[in-house]
Tab-separated table of C-alpha atoms and ligand atoms in Angstrom:
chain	number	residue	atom	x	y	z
A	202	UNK	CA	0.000	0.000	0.000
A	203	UNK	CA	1.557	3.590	-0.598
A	204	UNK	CA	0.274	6.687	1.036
A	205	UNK	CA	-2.222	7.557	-1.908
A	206	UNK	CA	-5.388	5.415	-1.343
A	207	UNK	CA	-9.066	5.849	-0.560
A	208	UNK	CA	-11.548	3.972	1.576
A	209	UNK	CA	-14.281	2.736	-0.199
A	210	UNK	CA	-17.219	0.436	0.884
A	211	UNK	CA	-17.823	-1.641	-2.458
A	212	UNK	CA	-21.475	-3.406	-2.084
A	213	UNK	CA	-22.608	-6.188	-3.918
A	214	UNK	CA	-26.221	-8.690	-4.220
A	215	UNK	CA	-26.093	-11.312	-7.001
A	216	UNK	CA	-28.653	-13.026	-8.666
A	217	UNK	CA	-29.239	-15.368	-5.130
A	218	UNK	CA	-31.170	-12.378	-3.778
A	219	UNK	CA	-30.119	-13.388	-0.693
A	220	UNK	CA	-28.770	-9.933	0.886
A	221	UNK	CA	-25.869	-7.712	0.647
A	222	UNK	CA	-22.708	-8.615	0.866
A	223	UNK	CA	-20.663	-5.338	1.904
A	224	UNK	CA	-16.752	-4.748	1.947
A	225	UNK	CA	-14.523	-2.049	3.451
A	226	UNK	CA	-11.358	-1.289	1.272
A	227	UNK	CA	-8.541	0.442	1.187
A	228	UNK	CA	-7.205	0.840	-2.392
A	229	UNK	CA	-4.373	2.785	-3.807
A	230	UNK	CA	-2.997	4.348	-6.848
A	231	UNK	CA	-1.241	0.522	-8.023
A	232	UNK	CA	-4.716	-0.707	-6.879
A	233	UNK	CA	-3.254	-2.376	-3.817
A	234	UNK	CA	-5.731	-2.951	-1.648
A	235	UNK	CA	-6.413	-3.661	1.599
A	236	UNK	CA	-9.375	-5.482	3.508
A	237	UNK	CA	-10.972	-3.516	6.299
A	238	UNK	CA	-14.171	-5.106	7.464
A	239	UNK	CA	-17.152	-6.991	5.986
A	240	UNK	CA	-20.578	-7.122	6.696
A	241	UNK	CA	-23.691	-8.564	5.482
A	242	UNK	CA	-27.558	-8.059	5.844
A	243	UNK	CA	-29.973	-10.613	4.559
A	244	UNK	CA	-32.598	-9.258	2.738
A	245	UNK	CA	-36.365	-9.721	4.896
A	246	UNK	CA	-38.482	-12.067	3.504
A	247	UNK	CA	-40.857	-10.066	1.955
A	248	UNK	CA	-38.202	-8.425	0.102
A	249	UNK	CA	-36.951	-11.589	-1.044
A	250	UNK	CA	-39.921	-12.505	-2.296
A	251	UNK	CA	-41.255	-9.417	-4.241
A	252	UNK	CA	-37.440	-9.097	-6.098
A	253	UNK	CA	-38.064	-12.950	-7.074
A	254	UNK	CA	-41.475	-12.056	-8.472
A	255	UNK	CA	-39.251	-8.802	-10.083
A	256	UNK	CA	-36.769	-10.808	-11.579
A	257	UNK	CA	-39.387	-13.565	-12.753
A	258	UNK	CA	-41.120	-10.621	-14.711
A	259	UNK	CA	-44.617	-10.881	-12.378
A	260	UNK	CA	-44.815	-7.923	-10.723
A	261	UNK	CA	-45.690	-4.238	-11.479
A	262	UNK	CA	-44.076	-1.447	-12.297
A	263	UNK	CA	-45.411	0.563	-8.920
A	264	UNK	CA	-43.434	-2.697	-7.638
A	265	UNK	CA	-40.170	-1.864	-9.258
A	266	UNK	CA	-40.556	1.866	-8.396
A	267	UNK	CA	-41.073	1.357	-4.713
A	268	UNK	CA	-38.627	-1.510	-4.806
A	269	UNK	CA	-35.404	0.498	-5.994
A	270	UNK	CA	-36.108	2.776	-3.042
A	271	UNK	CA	-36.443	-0.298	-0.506
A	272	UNK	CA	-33.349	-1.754	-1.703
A	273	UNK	CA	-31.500	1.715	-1.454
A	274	UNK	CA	-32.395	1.956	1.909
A	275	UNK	CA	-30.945	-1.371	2.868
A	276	UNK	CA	-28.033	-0.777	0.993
A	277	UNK	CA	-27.499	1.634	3.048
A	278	UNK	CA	-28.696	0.378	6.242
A	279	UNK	CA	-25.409	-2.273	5.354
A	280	UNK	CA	-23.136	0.485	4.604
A	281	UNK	CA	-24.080	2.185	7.730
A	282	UNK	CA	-23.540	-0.702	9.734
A	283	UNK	CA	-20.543	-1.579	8.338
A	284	UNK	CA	-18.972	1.944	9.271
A	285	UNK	CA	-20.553	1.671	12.360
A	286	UNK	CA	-18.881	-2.183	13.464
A	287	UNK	CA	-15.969	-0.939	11.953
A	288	UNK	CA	-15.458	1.758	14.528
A	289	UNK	CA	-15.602	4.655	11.501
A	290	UNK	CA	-17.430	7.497	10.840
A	291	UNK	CA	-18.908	8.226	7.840
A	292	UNK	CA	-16.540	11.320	6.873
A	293	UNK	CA	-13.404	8.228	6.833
A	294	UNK	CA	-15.225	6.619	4.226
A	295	UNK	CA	-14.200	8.397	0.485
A	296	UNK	CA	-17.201	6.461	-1.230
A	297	UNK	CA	-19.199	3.972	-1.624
A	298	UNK	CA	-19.303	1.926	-4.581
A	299	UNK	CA	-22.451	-0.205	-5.434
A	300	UNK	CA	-23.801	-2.928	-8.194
A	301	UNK	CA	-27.729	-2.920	-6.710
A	302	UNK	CA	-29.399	-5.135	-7.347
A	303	UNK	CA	-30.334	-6.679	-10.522
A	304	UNK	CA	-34.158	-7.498	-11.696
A	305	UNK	CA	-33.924	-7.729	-15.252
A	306	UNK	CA	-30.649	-8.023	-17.233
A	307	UNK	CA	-31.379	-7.886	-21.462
A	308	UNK	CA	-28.076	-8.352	-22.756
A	309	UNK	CA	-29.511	-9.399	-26.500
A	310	UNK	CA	-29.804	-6.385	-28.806
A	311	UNK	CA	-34.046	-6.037	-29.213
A	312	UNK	CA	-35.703	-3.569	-31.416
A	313	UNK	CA	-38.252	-1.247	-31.159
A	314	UNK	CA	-39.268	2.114	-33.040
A	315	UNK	CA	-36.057	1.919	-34.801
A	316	UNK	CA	-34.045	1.548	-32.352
A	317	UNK	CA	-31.785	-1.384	-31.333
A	318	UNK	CA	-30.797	-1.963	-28.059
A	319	UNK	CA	-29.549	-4.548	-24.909
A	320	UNK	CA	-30.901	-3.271	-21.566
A	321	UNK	CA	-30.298	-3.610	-18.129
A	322	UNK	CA	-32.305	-2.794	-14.723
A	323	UNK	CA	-30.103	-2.770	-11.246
A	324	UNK	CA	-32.403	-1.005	-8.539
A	325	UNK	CA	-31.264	0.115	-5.018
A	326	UNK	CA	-31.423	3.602	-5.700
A	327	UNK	CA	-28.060	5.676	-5.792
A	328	UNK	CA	-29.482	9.092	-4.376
A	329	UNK	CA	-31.086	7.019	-1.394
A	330	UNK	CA	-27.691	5.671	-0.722
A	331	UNK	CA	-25.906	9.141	-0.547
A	332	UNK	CA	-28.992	10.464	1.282
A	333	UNK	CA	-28.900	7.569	3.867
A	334	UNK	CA	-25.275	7.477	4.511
A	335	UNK	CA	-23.873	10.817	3.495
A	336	UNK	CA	-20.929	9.388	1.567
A	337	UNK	CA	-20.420	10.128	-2.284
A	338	UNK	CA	-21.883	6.730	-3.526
A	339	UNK	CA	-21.521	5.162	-7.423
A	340	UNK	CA	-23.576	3.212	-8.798
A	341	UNK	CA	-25.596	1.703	-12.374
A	342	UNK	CA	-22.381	0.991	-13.573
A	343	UNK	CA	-23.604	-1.787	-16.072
A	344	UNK	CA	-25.482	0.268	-18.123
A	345	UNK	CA	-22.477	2.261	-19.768
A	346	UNK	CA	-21.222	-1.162	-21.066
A	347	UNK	CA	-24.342	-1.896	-22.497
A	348	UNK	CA	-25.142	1.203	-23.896
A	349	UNK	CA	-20.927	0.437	-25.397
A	350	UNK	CA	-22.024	-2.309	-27.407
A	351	UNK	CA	-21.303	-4.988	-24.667
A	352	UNK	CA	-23.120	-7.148	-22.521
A	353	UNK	CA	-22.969	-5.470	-19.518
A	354	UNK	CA	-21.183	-8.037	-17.586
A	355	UNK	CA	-19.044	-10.045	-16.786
A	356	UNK	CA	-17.768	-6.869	-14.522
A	357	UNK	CA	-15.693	-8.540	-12.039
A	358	UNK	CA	-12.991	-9.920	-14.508
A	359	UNK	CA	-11.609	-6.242	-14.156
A	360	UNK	CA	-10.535	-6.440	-10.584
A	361	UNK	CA	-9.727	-10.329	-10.443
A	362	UNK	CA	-7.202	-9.103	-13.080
A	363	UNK	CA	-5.551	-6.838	-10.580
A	364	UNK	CA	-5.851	-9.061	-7.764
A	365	UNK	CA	-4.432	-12.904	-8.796
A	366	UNK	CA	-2.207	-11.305	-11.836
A	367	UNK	CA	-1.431	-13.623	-14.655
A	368	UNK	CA	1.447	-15.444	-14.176
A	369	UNK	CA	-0.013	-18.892	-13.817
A	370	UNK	CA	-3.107	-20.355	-16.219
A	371	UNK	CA	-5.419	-20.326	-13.592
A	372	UNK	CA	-9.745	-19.813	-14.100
A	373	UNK	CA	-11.554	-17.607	-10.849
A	374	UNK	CA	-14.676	-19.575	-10.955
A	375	UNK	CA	-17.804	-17.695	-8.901
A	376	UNK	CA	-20.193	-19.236	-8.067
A	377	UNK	CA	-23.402	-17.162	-6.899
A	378	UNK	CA	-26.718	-17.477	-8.092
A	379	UNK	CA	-25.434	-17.805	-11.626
A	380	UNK	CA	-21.890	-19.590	-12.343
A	381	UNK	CA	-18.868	-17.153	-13.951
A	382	UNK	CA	-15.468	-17.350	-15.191
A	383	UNK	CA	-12.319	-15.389	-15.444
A	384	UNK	CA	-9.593	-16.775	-17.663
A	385	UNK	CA	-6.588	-15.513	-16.341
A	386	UNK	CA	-3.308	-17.169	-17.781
A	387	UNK	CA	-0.024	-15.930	-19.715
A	388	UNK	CA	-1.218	-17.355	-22.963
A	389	UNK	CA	-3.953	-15.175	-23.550
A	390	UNK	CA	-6.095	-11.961	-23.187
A	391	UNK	CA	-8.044	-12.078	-19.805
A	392	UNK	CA	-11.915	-13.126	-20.692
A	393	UNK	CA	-14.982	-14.158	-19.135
A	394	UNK	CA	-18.013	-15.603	-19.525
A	395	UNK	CA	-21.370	-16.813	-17.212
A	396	UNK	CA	-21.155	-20.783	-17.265
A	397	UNK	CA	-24.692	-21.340	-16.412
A	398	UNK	CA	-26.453	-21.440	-13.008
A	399	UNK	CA	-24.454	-21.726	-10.132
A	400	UNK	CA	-26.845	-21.668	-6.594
A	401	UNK	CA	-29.917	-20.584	-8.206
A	402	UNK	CA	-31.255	-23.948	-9.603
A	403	UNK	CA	-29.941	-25.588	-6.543
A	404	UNK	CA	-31.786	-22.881	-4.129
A	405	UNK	CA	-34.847	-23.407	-5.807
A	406	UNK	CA	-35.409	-27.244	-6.071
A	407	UNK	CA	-34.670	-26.960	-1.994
A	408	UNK	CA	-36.856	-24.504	-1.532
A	409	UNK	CA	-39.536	-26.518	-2.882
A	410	UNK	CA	-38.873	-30.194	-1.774
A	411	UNK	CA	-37.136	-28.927	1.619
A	412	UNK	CA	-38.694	-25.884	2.259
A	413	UNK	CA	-35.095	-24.188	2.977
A	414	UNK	CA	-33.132	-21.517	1.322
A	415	UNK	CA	-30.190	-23.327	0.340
A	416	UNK	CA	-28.527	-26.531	0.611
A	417	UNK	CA	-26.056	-25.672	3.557
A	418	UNK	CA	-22.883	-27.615	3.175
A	419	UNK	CA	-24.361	-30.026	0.749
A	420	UNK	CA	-25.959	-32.151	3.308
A	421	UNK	CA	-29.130	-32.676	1.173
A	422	UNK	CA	-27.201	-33.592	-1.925
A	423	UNK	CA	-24.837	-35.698	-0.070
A	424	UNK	CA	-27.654	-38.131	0.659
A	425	UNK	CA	-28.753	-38.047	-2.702
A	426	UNK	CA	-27.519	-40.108	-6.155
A	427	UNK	CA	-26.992	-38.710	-9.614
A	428	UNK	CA	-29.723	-39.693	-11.957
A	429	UNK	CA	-27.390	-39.888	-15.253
A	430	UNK	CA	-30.285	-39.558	-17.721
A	431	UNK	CA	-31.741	-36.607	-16.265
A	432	UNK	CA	-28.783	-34.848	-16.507
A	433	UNK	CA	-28.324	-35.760	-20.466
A	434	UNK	CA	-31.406	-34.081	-20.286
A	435	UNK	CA	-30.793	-31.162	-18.385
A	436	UNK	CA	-27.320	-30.926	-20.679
A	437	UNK	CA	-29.417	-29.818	-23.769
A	438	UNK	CA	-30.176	-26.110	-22.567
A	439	UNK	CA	-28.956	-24.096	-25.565
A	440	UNK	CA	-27.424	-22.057	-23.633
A	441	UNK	CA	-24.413	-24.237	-23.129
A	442	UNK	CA	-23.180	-24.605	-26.064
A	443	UNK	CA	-23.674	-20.600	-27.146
A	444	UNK	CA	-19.474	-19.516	-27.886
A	445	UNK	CA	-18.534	-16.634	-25.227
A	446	UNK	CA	-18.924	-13.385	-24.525
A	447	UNK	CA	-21.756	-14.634	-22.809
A	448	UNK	CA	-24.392	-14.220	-19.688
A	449	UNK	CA	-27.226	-15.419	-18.162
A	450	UNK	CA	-29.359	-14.628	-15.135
A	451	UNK	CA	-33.163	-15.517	-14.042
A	452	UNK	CA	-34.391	-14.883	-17.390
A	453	UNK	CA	-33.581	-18.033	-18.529
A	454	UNK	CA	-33.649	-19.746	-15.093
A	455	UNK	CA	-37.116	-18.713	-14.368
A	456	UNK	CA	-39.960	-20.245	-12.669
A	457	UNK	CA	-41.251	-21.511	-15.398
A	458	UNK	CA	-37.733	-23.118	-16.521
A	459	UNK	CA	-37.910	-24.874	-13.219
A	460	UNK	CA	-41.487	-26.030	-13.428
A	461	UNK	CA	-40.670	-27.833	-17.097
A	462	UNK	CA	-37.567	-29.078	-15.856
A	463	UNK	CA	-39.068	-30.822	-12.692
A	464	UNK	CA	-41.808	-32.536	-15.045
A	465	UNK	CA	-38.962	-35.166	-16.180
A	466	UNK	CA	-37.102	-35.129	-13.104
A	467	UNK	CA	-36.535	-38.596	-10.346
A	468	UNK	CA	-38.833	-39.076	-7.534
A	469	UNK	CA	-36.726	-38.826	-4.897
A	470	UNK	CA	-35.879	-35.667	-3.901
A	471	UNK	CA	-32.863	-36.087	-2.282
A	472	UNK	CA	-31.966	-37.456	-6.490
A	473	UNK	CA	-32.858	-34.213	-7.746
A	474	UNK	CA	-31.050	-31.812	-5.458
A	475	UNK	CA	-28.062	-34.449	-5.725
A	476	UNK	CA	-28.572	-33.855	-9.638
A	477	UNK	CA	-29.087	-29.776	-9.788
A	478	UNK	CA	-25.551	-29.974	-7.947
A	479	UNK	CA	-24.061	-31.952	-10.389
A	480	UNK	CA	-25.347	-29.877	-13.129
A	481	UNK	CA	-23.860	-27.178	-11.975
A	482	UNK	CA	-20.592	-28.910	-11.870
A	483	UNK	CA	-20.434	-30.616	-15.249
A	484	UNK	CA	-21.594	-27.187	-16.490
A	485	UNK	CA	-18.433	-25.008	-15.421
A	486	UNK	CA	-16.131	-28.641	-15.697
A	487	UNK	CA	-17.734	-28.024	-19.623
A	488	UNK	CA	-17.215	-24.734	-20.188
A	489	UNK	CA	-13.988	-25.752	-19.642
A	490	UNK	CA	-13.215	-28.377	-22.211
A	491	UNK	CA	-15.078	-26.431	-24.544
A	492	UNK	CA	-14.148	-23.003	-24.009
A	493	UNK	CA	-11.000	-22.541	-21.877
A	494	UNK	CA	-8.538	-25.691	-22.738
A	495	UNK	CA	-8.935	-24.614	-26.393
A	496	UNK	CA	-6.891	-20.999	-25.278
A	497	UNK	CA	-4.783	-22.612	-22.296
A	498	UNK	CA	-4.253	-24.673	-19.613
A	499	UNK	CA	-5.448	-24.461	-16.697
A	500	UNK	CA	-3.270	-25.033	-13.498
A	501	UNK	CA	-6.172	-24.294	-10.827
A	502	UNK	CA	-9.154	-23.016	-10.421
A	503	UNK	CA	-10.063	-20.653	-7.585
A	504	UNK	CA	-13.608	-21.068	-6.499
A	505	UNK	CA	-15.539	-17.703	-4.620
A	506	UNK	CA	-19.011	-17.215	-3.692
A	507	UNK	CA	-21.237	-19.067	-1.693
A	508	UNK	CA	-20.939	-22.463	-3.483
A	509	UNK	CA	-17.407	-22.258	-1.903
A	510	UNK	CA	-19.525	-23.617	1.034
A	511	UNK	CA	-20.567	-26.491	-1.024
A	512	UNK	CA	-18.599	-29.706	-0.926
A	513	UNK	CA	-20.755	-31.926	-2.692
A	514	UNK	CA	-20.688	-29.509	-5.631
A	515	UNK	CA	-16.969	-29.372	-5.291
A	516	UNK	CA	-16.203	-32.917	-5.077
A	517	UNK	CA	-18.580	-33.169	-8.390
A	518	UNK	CA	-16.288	-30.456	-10.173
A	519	UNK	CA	-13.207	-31.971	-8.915
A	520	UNK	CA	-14.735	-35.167	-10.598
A	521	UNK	CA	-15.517	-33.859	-13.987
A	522	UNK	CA	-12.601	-31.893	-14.457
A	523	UNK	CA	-10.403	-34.903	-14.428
A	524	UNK	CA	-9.092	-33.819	-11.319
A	525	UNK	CA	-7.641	-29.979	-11.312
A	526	UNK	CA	-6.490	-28.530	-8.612
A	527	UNK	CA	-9.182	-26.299	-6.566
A	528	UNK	CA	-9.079	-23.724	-4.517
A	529	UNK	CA	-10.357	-21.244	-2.882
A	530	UNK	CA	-10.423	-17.386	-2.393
A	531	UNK	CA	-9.528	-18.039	0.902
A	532	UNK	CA	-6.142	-19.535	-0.168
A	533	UNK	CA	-5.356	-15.969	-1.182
A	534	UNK	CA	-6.390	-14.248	2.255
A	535	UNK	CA	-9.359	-12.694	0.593
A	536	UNK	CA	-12.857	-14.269	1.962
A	537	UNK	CA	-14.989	-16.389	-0.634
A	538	UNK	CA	-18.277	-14.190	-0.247
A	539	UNK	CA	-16.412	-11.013	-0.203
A	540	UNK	CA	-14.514	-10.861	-3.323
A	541	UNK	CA	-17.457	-9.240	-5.368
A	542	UNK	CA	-17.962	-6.586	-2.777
A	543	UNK	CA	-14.180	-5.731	-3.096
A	544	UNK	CA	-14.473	-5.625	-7.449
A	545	UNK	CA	-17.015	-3.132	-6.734
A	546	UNK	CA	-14.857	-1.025	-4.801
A	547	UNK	CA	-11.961	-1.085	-7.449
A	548	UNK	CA	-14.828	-0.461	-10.067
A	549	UNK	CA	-15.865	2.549	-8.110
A	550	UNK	CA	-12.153	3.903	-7.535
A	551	UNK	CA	-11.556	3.958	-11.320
A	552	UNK	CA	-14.807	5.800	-11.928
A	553	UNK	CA	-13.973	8.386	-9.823
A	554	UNK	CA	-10.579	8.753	-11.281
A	555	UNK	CA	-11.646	8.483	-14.834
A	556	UNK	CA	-9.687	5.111	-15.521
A	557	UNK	CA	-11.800	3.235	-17.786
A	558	UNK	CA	-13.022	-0.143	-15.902
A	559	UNK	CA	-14.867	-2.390	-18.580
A	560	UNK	CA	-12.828	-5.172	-20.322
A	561	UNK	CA	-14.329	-5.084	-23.971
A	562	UNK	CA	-12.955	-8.462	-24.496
A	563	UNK	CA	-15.190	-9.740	-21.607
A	564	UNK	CA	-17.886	-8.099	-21.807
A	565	UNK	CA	-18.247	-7.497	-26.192
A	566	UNK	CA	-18.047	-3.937	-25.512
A	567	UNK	CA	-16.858	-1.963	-28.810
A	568	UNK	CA	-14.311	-0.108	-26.570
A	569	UNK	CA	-13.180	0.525	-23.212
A	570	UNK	CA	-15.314	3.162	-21.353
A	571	UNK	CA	-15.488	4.445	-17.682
A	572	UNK	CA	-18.396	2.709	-16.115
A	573	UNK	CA	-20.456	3.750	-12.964
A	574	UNK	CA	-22.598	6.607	-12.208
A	575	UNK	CA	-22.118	9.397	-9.448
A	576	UNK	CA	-24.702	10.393	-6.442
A	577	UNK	CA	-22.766	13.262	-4.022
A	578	UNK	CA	-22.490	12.938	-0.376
A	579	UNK	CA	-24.584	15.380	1.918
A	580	UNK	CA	-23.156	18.390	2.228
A	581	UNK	CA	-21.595	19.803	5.181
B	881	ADP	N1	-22.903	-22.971	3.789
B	881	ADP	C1	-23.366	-23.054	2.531
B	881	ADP	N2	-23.537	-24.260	1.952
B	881	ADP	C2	-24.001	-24.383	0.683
B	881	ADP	N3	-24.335	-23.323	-0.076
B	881	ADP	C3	-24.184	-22.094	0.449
B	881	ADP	C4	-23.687	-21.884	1.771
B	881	ADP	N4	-23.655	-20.543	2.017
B	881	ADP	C5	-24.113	-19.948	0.891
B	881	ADP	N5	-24.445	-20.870	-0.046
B	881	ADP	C6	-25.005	-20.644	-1.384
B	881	ADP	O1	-24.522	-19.424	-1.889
B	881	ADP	C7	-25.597	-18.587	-2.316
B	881	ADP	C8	-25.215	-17.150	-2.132
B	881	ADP	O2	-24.013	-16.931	-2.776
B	881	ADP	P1	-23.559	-15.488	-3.231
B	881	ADP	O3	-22.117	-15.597	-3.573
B	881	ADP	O4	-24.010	-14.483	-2.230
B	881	ADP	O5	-24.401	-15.354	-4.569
B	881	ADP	P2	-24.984	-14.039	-5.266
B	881	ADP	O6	-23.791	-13.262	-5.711
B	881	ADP	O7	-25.788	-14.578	-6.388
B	881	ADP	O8	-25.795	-13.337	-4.234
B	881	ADP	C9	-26.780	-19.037	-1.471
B	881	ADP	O9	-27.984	-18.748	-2.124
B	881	ADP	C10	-26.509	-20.524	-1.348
B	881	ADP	O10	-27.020	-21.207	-2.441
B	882	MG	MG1	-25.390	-12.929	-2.350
């Protein structure tokens, strides 16, 4: 670290909608950084709920409205605790960087009236967030990729670039509600791509057989078998075999996905969570073969998120990709549910020093451009 660096709270909520995952850092002019503090606040129920019914395209737009100013205020009811726990005030903090939280993600150029366009919707309003808290705050910052040319994600690929370097072939596999990559090796350009789900299929086939949020440590799948012909089956999504840039989100693994998937799917339910994880697995282990091993090798893969907390899904990717070496973000001092919180942060530095923060070859993007959008701190 040299003497130049700012303190930034980067927040982050994936596509698992399960609450906000906040990070202080301290980051300077090399992009050195340093981890502060972290803190997290589950999102209530009820807000759970009504962003599922968001993202599953059955709600109205008096929903999303009131929503984005909900979701601001617990954004910043996390950032406020987190300066709070971490013995700060709010006037150490230099800003607070933050992706919201996404409820409908259109990468796919549409037209209307002429125009062509990909779109993108992350609420948790900005201007709450500097209200609430006081600090500068940045936000929205997919849209400037999108409105680039590019798919408005992968994002993250920026900052795992600064943080694990390239010297070794090695993939930074997330896995969240949805599955990415970042290809980070000596033999090629740095890209990225969304393997397919990562949690989010799991989450919901235990919600509805189990009646819990998540499979916690595995322990459901572990008692569970593979059912080989249902996951032939589940194999054919399209969505697989699409060539990168690429990403995917709850439009594609809907409710209604689920429902069609479930009507070919083993009786015993213990069989079909066991399954969902192994889909996951032979998804990334595939994007692999297909994808990666065609550019480089691959000497490990680094797994983050909250299926870092999965063994049985681990074990399964261990499995299917012949054996690579896996680790985790923990393994490089940074913690597994963290590390999008702290590419926020970096995202948020380089917006508000002008440094262009989108890789084109990640995200399709026809050239690099400074991402993120700017809300002021209170004044005085
Ligand atoms: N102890 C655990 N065991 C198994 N899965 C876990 C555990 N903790 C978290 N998860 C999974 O991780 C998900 C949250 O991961 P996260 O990285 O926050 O995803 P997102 O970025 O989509 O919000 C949960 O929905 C759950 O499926
Ligand atoms: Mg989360």
């Amino acid at each position: 670290m040299n003497k130049n660096y700012k303190t930034a709270i980067g927040m982050m909520s994936g596509t698992s909608m399960d609450g906000i995952d906040a990070a202080i850092v301290r980051i300077d002019d090399d992009f050195n950084f340093e981890l502060v503090n972290t803190h997290t606040l589950q999102y209530p129920d009820d807000v759970r709920k009504k962003l599922l019914q968001l993202a599953n395209n059955n709600a109205n737009t008096s929903d999303i409205c009131f929503m984005d100013f909900v979701v601001g205020k617990l954004f910043a009811k996390c950032a406020n605790g987190l300066v709070e726990k971490s013995g700060l005030n709010k006037d150490d903090v230099d800003f607070i960087a933050t992706h919201g939280q996404t409820v409908f993600h259109i990468p796919q150029v549409i037209e209307m009236g002429g125009i062509a366009t990909g779109s993108t919707l992350q609420i948790g309003n900005i201007s709450v967030i500097a209200q609430e808290t006081g600090i500068k705050t940045i936000g929205d910052f997919r849209s400037r990729d999108i409105a680039a040319g590019g798919q408005g994600a992968p994002l993250v690929p920026f900052a795992d670039e600064l943080i694990f370097k390239r010297n070794i072939p090695r993939v930074i596999q997330n896995i969240g509600g949805i599955g990415n990559v970042t290809v980070l090796s000596p033999k090629c350009d740095t890209f990225a791509f969304d393997t397919g789900a990562g949690n989010m299929l799991i989450d919901s086939v235990v919600n509805r057989f189990f009646n819990l949020p998540y499979d916690k440590n595995g322990e459901i799948a572990k008692q569970g078998k593979v059912d080989e012909k249902w996951l032939t089956e589940l194999l054919k999504e399209p969505y697989y075999s699409k060539l990168p840039p690429k990403s995917t989100g709850r439009e594609l693994y809907n409710e209604e996905y689920v429902q069609n998937f479930l009507k070919t799917a083993p009786e015993n339910k213990y069989d079909v969570v066991a399954t969902i994880t192994a889909l996951t697995a032979k998804t990334i282990a595939d994007a692999y073969k297909n994808f990666v091993l065609p550019k480089t090798d691959i000497k490990e893969i680094v797994i983050g998120g909250g299926g870092a907390y999965n063994p049985v899904l681990l074990n399964f990717l261990k499995e299917y990709t012949g054996g690579m070496e896996i680790k985790t973000h923990k393994d490089f001092g940074i913690d597994d549910k963290f590390k999008e919180a702290i590419a926020f942060a970096m995202l948020g530095y380089c917006t508000i020093k002008n440094i262009p923060n989108n890789l084109p070859n990640c995200t399709g993007a026809e050239k690099k451009v400074v991402m993120g959008v700017i809300s002021m701190g209170n004044i005085g």
